[in-house]
PDB file of C-alpha atoms and ligand atoms in Angstrom:
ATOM      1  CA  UNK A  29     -48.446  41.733  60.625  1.00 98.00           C
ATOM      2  CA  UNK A  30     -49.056  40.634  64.121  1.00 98.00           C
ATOM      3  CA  UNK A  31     -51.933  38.531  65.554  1.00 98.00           C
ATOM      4  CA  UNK A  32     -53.842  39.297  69.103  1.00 98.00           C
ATOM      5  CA  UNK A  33     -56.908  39.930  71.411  1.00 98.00           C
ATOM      6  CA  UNK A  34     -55.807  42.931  72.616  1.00 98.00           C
ATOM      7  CA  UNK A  35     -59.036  42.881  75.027  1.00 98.00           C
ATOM      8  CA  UNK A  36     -59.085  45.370  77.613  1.00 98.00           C
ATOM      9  CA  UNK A  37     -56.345  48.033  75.609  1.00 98.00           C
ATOM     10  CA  UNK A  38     -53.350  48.096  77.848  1.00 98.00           C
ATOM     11  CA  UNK A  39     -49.785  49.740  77.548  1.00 98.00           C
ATOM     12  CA  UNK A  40     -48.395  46.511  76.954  1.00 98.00           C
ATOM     13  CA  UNK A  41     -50.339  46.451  73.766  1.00 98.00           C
ATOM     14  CA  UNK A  42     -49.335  49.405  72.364  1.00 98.00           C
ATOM     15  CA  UNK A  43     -45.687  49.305  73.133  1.00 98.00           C
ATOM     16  CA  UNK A  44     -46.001  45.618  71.245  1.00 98.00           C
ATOM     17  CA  UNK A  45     -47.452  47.521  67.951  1.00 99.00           C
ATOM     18  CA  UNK A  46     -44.985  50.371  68.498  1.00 98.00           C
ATOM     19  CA  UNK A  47     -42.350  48.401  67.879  1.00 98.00           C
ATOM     20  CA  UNK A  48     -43.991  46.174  65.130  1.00 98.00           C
ATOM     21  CA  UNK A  49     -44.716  49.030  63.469  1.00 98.00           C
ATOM     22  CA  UNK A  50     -40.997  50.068  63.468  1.00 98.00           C
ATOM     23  CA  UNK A  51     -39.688  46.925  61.934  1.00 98.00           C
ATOM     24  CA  UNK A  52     -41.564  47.688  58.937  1.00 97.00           C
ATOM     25  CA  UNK A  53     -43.447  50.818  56.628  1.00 97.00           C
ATOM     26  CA  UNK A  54     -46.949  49.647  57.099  1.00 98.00           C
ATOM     27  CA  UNK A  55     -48.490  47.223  60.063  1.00 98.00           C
ATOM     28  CA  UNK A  56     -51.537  45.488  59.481  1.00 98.00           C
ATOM     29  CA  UNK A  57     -53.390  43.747  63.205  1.00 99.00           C
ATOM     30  CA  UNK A  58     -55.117  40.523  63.279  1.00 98.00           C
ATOM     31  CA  UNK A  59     -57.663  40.608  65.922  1.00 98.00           C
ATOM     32  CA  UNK A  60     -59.472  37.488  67.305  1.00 98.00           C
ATOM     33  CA  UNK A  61     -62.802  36.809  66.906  1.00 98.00           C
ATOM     34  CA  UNK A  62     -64.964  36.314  69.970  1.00 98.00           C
ATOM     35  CA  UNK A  63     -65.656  32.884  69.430  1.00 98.00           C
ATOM     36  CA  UNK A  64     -61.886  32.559  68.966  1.00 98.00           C
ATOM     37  CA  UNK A  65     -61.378  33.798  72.388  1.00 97.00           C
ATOM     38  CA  UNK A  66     -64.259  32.008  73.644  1.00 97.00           C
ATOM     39  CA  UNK A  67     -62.513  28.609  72.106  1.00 97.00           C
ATOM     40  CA  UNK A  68     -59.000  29.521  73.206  1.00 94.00           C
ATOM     41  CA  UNK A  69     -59.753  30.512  76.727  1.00 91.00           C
ATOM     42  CA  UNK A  70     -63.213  29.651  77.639  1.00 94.00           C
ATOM     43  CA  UNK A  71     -64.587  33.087  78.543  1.00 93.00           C
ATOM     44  CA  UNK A  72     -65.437  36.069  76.351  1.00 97.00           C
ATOM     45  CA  UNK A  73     -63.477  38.900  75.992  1.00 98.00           C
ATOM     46  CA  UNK A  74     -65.130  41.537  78.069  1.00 97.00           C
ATOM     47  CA  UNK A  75     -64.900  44.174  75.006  1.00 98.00           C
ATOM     48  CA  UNK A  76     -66.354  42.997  71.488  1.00 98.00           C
ATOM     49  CA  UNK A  77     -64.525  42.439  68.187  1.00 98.00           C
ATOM     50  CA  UNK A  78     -65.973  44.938  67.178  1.00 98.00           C
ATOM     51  CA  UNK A  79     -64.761  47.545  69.847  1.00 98.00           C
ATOM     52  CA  UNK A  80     -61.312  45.763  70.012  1.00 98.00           C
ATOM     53  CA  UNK A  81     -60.490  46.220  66.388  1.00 98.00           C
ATOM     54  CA  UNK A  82     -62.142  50.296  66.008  1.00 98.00           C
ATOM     55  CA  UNK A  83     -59.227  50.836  69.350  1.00 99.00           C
ATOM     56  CA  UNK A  84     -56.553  48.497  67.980  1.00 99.00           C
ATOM     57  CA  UNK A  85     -57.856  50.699  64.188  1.00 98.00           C
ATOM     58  CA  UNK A  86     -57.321  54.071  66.128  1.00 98.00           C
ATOM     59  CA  UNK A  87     -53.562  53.863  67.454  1.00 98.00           C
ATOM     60  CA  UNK A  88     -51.740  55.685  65.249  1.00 98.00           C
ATOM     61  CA  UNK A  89     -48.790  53.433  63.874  1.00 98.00           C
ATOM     62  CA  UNK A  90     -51.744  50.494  62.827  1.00 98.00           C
ATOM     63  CA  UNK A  91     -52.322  50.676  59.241  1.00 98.00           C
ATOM     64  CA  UNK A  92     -54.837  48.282  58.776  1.00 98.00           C
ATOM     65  CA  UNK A  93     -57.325  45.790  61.351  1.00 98.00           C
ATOM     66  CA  UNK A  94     -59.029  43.031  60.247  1.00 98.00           C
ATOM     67  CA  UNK A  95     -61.103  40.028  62.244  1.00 98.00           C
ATOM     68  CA  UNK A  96     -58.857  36.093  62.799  1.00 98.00           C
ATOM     69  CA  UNK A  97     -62.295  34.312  61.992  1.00 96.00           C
ATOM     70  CA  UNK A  98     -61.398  30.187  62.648  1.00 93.00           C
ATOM     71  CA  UNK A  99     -58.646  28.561  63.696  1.00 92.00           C
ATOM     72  CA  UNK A 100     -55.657  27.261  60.694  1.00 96.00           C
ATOM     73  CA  UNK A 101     -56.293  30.312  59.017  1.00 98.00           C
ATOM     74  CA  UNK A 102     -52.708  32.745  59.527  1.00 98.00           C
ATOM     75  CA  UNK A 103     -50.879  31.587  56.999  1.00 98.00           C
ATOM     76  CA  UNK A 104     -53.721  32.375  54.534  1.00 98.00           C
ATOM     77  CA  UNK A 105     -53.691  35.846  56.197  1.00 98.00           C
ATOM     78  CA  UNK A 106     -49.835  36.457  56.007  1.00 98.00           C
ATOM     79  CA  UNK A 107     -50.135  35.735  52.255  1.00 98.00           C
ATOM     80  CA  UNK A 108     -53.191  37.150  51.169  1.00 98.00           C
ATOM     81  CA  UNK A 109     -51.966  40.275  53.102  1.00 97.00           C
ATOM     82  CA  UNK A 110     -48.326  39.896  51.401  1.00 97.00           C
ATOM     83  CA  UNK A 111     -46.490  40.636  55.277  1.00 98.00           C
ATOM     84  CA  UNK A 112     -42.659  40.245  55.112  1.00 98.00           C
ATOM     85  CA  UNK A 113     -42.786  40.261  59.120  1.00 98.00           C
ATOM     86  CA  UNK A 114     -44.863  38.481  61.887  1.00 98.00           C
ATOM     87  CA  UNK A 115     -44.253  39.962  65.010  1.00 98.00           C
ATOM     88  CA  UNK A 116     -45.617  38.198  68.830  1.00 98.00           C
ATOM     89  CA  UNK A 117     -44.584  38.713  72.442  1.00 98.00           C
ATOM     90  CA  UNK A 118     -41.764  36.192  73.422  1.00 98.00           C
ATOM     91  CA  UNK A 119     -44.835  34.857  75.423  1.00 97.00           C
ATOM     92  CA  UNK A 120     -45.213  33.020  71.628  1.00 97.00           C
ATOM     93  CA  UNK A 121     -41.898  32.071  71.208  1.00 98.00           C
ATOM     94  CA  UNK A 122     -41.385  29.005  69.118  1.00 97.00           C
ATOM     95  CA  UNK A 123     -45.418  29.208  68.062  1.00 97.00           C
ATOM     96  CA  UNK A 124     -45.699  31.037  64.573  1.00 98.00           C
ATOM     97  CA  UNK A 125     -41.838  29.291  63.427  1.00 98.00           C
ATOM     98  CA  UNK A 126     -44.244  27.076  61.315  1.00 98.00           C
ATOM     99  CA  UNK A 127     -44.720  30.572  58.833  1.00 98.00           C
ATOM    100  CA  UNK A 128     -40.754  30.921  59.142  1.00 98.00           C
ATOM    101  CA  UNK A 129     -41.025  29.371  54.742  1.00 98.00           C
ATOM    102  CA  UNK A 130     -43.124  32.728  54.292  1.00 98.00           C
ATOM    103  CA  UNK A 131     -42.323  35.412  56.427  1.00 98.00           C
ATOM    104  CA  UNK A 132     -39.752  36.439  59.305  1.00 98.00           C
ATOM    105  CA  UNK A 133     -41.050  35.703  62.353  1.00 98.00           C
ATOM    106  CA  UNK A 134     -39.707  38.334  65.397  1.00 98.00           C
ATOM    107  CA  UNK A 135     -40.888  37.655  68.928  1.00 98.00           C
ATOM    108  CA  UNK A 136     -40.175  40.657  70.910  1.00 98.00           C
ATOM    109  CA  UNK A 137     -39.885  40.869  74.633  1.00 98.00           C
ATOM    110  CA  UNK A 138     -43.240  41.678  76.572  1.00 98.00           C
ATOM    111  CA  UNK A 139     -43.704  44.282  78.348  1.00 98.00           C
ATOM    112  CA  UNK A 140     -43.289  43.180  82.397  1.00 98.00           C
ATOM    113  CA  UNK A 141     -46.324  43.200  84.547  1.00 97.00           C
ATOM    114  CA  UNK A 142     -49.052  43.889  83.214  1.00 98.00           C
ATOM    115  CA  UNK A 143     -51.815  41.204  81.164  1.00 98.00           C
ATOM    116  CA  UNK A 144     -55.503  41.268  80.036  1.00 97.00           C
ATOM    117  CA  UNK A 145     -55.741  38.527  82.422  1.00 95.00           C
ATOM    118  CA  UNK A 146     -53.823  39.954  85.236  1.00 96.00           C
ATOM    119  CA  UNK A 147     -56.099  43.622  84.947  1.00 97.00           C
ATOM    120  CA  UNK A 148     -59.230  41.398  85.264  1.00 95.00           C
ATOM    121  CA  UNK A 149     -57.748  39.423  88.682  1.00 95.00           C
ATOM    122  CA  UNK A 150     -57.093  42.584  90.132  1.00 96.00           C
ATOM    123  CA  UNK A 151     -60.277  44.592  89.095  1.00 95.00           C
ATOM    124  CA  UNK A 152     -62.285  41.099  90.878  1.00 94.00           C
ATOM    125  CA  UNK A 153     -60.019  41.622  93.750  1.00 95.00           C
ATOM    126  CA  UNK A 154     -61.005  45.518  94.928  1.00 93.00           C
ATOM    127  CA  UNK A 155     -62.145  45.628  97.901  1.00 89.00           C
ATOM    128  CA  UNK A 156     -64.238  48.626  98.532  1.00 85.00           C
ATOM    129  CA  UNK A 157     -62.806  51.185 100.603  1.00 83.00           C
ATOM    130  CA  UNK A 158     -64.368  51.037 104.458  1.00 81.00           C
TER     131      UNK A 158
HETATM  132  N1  LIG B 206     -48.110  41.608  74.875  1.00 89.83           N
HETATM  133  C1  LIG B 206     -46.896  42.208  75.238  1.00 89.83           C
HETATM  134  N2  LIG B 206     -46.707  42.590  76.542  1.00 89.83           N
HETATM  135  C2  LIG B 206     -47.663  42.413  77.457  1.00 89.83           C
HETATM  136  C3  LIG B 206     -48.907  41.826  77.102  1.00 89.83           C
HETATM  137  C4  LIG B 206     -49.102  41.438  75.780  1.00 89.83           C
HETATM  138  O1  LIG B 206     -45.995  42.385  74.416  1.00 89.83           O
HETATM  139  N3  LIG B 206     -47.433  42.789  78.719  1.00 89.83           N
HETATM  140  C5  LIG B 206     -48.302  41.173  73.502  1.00 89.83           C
HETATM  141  C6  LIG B 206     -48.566  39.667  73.387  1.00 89.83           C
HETATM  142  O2  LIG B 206     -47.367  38.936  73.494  1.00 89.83           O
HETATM  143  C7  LIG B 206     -49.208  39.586  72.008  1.00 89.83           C
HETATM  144  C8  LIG B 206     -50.009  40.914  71.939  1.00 89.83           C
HETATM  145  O3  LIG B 206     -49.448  41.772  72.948  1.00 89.83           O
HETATM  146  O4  LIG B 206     -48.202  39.587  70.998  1.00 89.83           O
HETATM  147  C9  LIG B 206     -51.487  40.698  72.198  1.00 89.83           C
HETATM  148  O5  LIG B 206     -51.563  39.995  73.427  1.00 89.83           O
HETATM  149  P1  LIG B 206     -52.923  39.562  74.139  1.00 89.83           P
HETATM  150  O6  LIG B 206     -52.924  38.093  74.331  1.00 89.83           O
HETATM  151  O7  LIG B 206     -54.075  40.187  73.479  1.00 89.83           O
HETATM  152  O8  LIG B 206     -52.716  40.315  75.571  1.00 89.83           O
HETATM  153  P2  LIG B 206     -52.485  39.751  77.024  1.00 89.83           P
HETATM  154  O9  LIG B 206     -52.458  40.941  77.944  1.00 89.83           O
HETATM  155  O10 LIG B 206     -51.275  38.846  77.048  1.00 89.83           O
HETATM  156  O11 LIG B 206     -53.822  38.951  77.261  1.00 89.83           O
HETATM  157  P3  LIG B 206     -54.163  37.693  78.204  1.00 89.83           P
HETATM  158  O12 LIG B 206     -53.736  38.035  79.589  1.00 89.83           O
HETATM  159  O13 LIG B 206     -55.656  37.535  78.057  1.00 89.83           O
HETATM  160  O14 LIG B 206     -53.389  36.515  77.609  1.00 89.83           O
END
């Protein structure tokens, strides 16, 4: 299982499932909820829930998507969901080792230069051409 916004679908996204999905035989996505996102990092994402999980729900090595609804609730999700692995970007590291009694955490390496937020600050940032 692995946990994320995944607004505004990037390549660092899907190399992140890619190799979730190889550390196990089935992957199942968390995606948060916008009023998560709103909470977390006081904006909304610019694509829905909804839209984020039927793109997260259309890559091909994602099993199954489902919406993070509150806060304090992962743990529930790993074992109602029965996941042997949680997998985050290192940019996590340390963060989920509070699940390490149910599951195996993994953090794997992010992808280099590229972010949600980082796509967004260069989009605001076009100049038009003169
Ligand atoms: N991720 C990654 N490599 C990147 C960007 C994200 O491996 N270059 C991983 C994150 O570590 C996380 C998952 O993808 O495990 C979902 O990340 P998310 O927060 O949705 O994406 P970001 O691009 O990091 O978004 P933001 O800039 O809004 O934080």
């Amino acid at each position: 299982m692995t946990f994320g916004t995944f607004d505004l679908f990037h390549i660092g996204h899907l190399r992140l499932l890619e190799r979730s999905a190889a550390l196990g035989d089935r992957l199942v996505v968390c995606v948060s909820s916008d009023q998560l996102v709103l909470s977390r990092k006081g904006r909304l994402p610019l694509f829905s829930e909804q839209q984020r999980m039927d793109i997260v729900r259309s890559i091909r090595c994602v099993d199954k998507v489902f919406v993070e609804e509150a806060k304090g609730l992962k743990r529930h999700y790993l074992l109602e969901h029965r996941a042997d692995v949680v997998t985050m970007g290192d940019d996590y590291t340390n963060k989920f080792d509070e699940f390490n009694d149910i599951v195996e955490v993994v953090y794997l390496k992010r992808t280099p230069d590229i972010s949600t937020t980082d796509i967004v600050a260069q989009i605001r940032s076009l100049k038009p051409a003169p």
